[in-house]
């Protein structure tokens, strides 16, 4: 291959990866902001039903992507124990998504992202207690500013709400628990699934779990949604876009990891959180304080230091 052809190939690869990152950013930030808009500003106060819409879209679009578009080979479920492991992951995943959506009813996106940035802390905690896996002391030391930053941001948050904070913290812990649990339950080479196939099997189970929860906890959802649909002509379109973005976020997450690395994804994720905070403040005009900004900055820097420590001392 000539140097000109090699340079052209490198440029195409760089452009492709850049496009994937833009898709990942826009999907993640878009679904987050739309969730906040629907749940807080639009009168659509049904976080469990919203999560069910997301999971339904993920189930349908995962099937289309794998079976018809053949983005990745279909990996069948090989045993009953493997199915039970996937079901367990699905329930935990449901809890994290529902908790996150509920928190958006009470907290601004900026503070929601600050709390969400503590995921590495919970991941390290669960990994230690469930697998007895120890990290270097430098790695644990890097988690101190992660937690301290959220404590400071909480004290400086004008829109702080205890229930919203507890739900957001629970969602963050559930997300970390799912990550550790996934590593334990699907670590066998014979049972390991890639992210897209795992989402294909988890999503329908999640929908089945969420349907009775909606009927019990949000019994008037259809009546209110039909009423809102008559008042706001674009509500159904927003709900459709929101659900499609939820799948796009999962798909782009998988593709960015595949074409870069898990560490790159973590670094990009830190930046994504900061971008989401800035955009949400501009859109929703939620008040912020110097203390709150300082706390969130400390948390992000702590996460960056944690990622660097993991890379050096693994």
XYZ file of C-alpha atoms in Angstrom:
314
model
C 0.000 0.000 0.000
C 1.403 3.414 -0.961
C 1.829 6.205 1.583
C -0.959 8.180 -0.136
C -3.407 5.258 0.137
C -2.364 4.631 3.731
C -2.887 8.310 4.591
C -6.323 8.252 2.925
C -7.263 5.099 4.856
C -6.115 6.659 8.133
C -8.166 9.805 7.453
C -11.260 7.720 6.703
C -10.775 5.721 9.903
C -10.296 8.921 11.923
C -13.418 10.464 10.365
C -15.402 7.281 11.072
C -14.354 7.200 14.737
C -15.046 10.937 15.096
C -18.540 10.377 13.640
C -19.151 7.552 16.138
C -18.083 9.773 19.043
C -20.367 12.588 17.844
C -23.262 10.084 17.576
C -22.492 8.763 21.067
C -22.336 12.255 22.573
C -25.480 13.508 20.841
C -27.452 10.339 21.701
C -26.441 10.262 25.374
C -26.850 13.979 25.976
C -30.000 14.098 23.847
C -31.794 11.314 25.721
C -30.756 12.827 29.063
C -32.061 16.302 28.196
C -35.240 14.930 26.603
C -35.868 12.823 29.716
C -35.569 15.947 31.842
C -37.795 17.960 29.484
C -40.528 15.293 29.385
C -40.479 14.488 33.112
C -40.124 18.011 34.521
C -41.197 20.574 31.938
C -43.796 18.722 29.884
C -46.117 17.284 32.513
C -45.141 13.721 31.551
C -44.615 12.418 35.098
C -44.235 8.712 34.374
C -40.566 7.672 34.718
C -41.333 3.938 34.830
C -43.438 4.075 31.658
C -40.718 6.178 30.003
C -38.153 3.503 30.877
C -40.483 0.859 29.435
C -40.630 2.834 26.166
C -36.820 2.933 26.097
C -36.534 -0.814 26.687
C -39.193 -1.590 24.057
C -37.272 0.458 21.483
C -34.015 -1.266 22.488
C -35.626 -4.712 22.096
C -37.060 -3.966 18.636
C -34.059 -2.073 17.242
C -31.568 -4.591 18.667
C -33.428 -7.347 16.807
C -33.381 -5.340 13.568
C -29.671 -4.464 13.953
C -28.553 -8.038 14.656
C -30.971 -10.217 12.679
C -31.599 -8.057 9.597
C -28.688 -5.594 9.407
C -26.228 -8.184 10.791
C -24.059 -5.601 12.569
C -22.819 -8.431 14.784
C -23.462 -12.217 14.655
C -26.446 -13.481 16.624
C -25.294 -15.280 19.782
C -27.968 -17.698 21.058
C -28.623 -18.317 24.762
C -26.981 -21.659 25.491
C -28.374 -22.691 28.853
C -30.960 -22.017 31.539
C -28.294 -20.737 33.999
C -27.118 -18.253 31.354
C -30.701 -17.050 30.874
C -31.109 -16.568 34.638
C -27.878 -14.548 34.715
C -29.153 -12.307 31.907
C -32.511 -11.907 33.703
C -30.705 -10.861 36.895
C -28.697 -8.274 34.982
C -31.875 -7.023 33.332
C -33.633 -6.417 36.668
C -30.612 -4.529 38.052
C -30.374 -2.520 34.817
C -34.084 -1.643 35.104
C -33.531 -0.373 38.618
C -30.672 1.886 37.520
C -32.586 3.395 34.580
C -35.846 3.882 36.510
C -33.984 5.450 39.442
C -32.160 7.817 37.098
C -35.390 8.861 35.377
C -37.178 9.416 38.695
C -34.311 11.592 39.943
C -34.665 13.851 36.889
C -38.125 14.860 38.135
C -36.540 16.456 41.193
C -32.944 17.335 40.302
C -31.367 19.487 37.581
C -29.365 17.604 34.955
C -26.147 19.286 36.124
C -26.423 17.854 39.648
C -27.664 14.516 38.291
C -24.457 14.241 36.261
C -22.329 15.208 39.262
C -23.784 12.336 41.298
C -23.548 9.984 38.310
C -19.810 10.702 38.078
C -19.325 8.734 41.321
C -19.950 5.457 39.444
C -16.237 4.448 39.689
C -16.451 4.720 43.495
C -19.353 2.277 43.691
C -17.770 0.020 41.076
C -14.567 -0.241 43.128
C -16.605 -0.823 46.300
C -18.731 -3.619 44.817
C -15.734 -5.200 43.078
C -13.908 -5.376 46.419
C -16.786 -6.896 48.406
C -18.021 -9.265 45.673
C -14.757 -10.455 44.130
C -12.228 -9.460 46.838
C -10.278 -7.780 44.054
C -7.945 -5.143 45.448
C -6.580 -2.181 43.559
C -3.405 -0.211 44.243
C -3.740 2.299 47.105
C -3.246 5.144 44.589
C -6.407 4.000 42.781
C -8.472 4.144 45.978
C -6.924 7.487 46.920
C -8.146 8.921 43.597
C -11.728 8.109 44.671
C -11.553 10.478 47.652
C -12.029 13.662 45.552
C -14.762 11.855 43.569
C -16.898 11.504 46.705
C -15.752 14.771 48.298
C -16.699 16.669 45.143
C -20.289 15.390 45.259
C -20.560 16.250 48.957
C -19.400 19.806 48.176
C -21.680 20.035 45.106
C -24.654 18.862 47.238
C -24.073 21.658 49.734
C -23.871 24.216 46.933
C -26.842 22.962 44.892
C -29.812 25.416 45.036
C -32.201 22.790 43.662
C -31.143 20.000 46.043
C -33.939 17.513 46.793
C -33.390 14.634 49.204
C -35.636 12.090 47.481
C -34.217 12.956 44.058
C -30.686 12.705 45.467
C -31.370 9.275 47.012
C -32.873 7.991 43.755
C -29.941 9.335 41.738
C -27.429 7.807 44.152
C -29.336 4.494 44.066
C -29.341 4.547 40.251
C -25.596 5.220 40.206
C -24.942 2.375 42.652
C -27.191 0.024 40.630
C -25.323 0.939 37.441
C -22.003 0.112 39.108
C -23.428 -3.099 40.599
C -24.641 -4.144 37.139
C -21.181 -3.565 35.724
C -19.518 -5.761 38.377
C -22.290 -8.351 38.204
C -21.943 -8.549 34.431
C -18.247 -9.253 34.805
C -18.934 -12.047 37.292
C -21.987 -13.677 35.725
C -20.879 -13.587 32.107
C -17.143 -14.110 32.588
C -17.194 -17.669 31.243
C -15.847 -17.814 27.681
C -18.665 -20.196 26.739
C -21.368 -17.800 27.982
C -19.875 -14.404 27.181
C -22.086 -12.172 25.016
C -21.124 -8.946 23.280
C -22.927 -5.767 24.344
C -25.430 -5.755 21.458
C -26.540 -9.361 21.982
C -26.742 -8.802 25.724
C -28.997 -5.775 25.122
C -31.110 -7.859 22.710
C -31.894 -10.378 25.465
C -32.041 -7.970 28.407
C -34.505 -5.498 26.858
C -37.568 -7.802 26.483
C -37.041 -9.114 30.026
C -36.889 -5.513 31.247
C -40.177 -4.731 29.487
C -41.851 -7.737 31.157
C -40.592 -6.543 34.551
C -41.711 -2.954 33.944
C -45.255 -3.684 32.687
C -46.655 -4.754 36.106
C -44.699 -1.918 37.779
C -46.402 0.584 35.453
C -49.852 -0.939 36.071
C -49.390 -0.782 39.862
C -47.449 2.477 40.312
C -48.646 4.494 37.294
C -52.177 3.152 36.665
C -53.489 6.297 34.943
C -50.573 6.612 32.532
C -52.531 5.915 29.307
C -55.324 8.335 30.200
C -52.890 11.160 31.019
C -50.686 10.468 27.989
C -53.667 10.586 25.615
C -54.726 13.874 27.214
C -51.208 15.300 26.905
C -51.065 14.101 23.303
C -54.115 16.238 22.503
C -52.678 19.288 24.283
C -49.144 19.010 22.875
C -49.072 18.013 19.222
C -45.387 16.994 19.286
C -45.510 14.814 22.401
C -45.704 11.490 20.537
C -42.869 12.550 18.251
C -40.719 13.545 21.253
C -41.465 10.213 22.950
C -40.503 8.329 19.771
C -37.270 10.316 19.331
C -36.458 9.890 23.014
C -36.906 6.095 22.852
C -34.904 5.807 19.624
C -32.099 7.881 21.163
C -32.003 5.487 24.130
C -31.116 2.661 21.744
C -28.736 4.853 19.763
C -26.875 5.637 23.001
C -26.415 1.915 23.701
C -25.429 1.121 20.109
C -22.913 3.966 19.838
C -21.485 3.021 23.247
C -20.768 -0.466 21.898
C -19.306 0.835 18.622
C -17.051 3.438 20.278
C -15.710 0.766 22.657
C -15.163 -1.639 19.749
C -13.267 0.856 17.590
C -11.300 2.595 20.377
C -10.922 1.136 23.884
C -12.689 0.950 27.237
C -10.246 3.499 28.674
C -10.944 5.931 25.817
C -14.661 5.488 26.475
C -14.139 6.357 30.140
C -12.180 9.512 29.307
C -14.752 10.564 26.709
C -17.492 9.837 29.238
C -15.974 12.291 31.696
C -15.970 14.992 29.045
C -19.525 14.055 28.009
C -20.761 14.660 31.544
C -19.215 18.142 31.560
C -20.743 18.947 28.157
C -24.172 17.733 29.357
C -23.912 19.970 32.432
C -23.129 23.090 30.378
C -25.902 22.410 27.840
C -28.487 21.671 30.542
C -27.673 24.912 32.388
C -28.065 26.877 29.153
C -31.347 25.137 28.239
C -33.117 24.855 31.603
C -31.574 27.948 33.224
C -31.226 26.136 36.540
C -29.273 28.243 39.058
C -25.713 27.170 39.861
C -23.255 28.333 42.483
C -19.490 28.609 42.588
C -19.471 25.932 45.320
C -21.524 23.579 43.144
C -19.284 24.096 40.109
C -16.197 23.586 42.289
C -17.582 20.345 43.706
C -18.465 18.943 40.299
C -15.044 19.925 38.914
C -13.376 18.096 41.805
C -15.442 14.986 41.092
C -14.554 14.985 37.380
C -10.850 15.468 38.143
C -11.057 12.618 40.643
C -12.603 10.336 37.999
C -9.841 11.290 35.543
C -7.201 10.515 38.186
C -8.935 7.202 38.950
C -8.872 6.209 35.271
C -5.184 7.092 35.007
C -4.370 5.132 38.175
C -6.258 2.097 36.845
C -4.304 2.298 33.601
C -0.887 2.549 35.300
C -1.324 0.067 38.129
C -3.496 -2.635 36.599
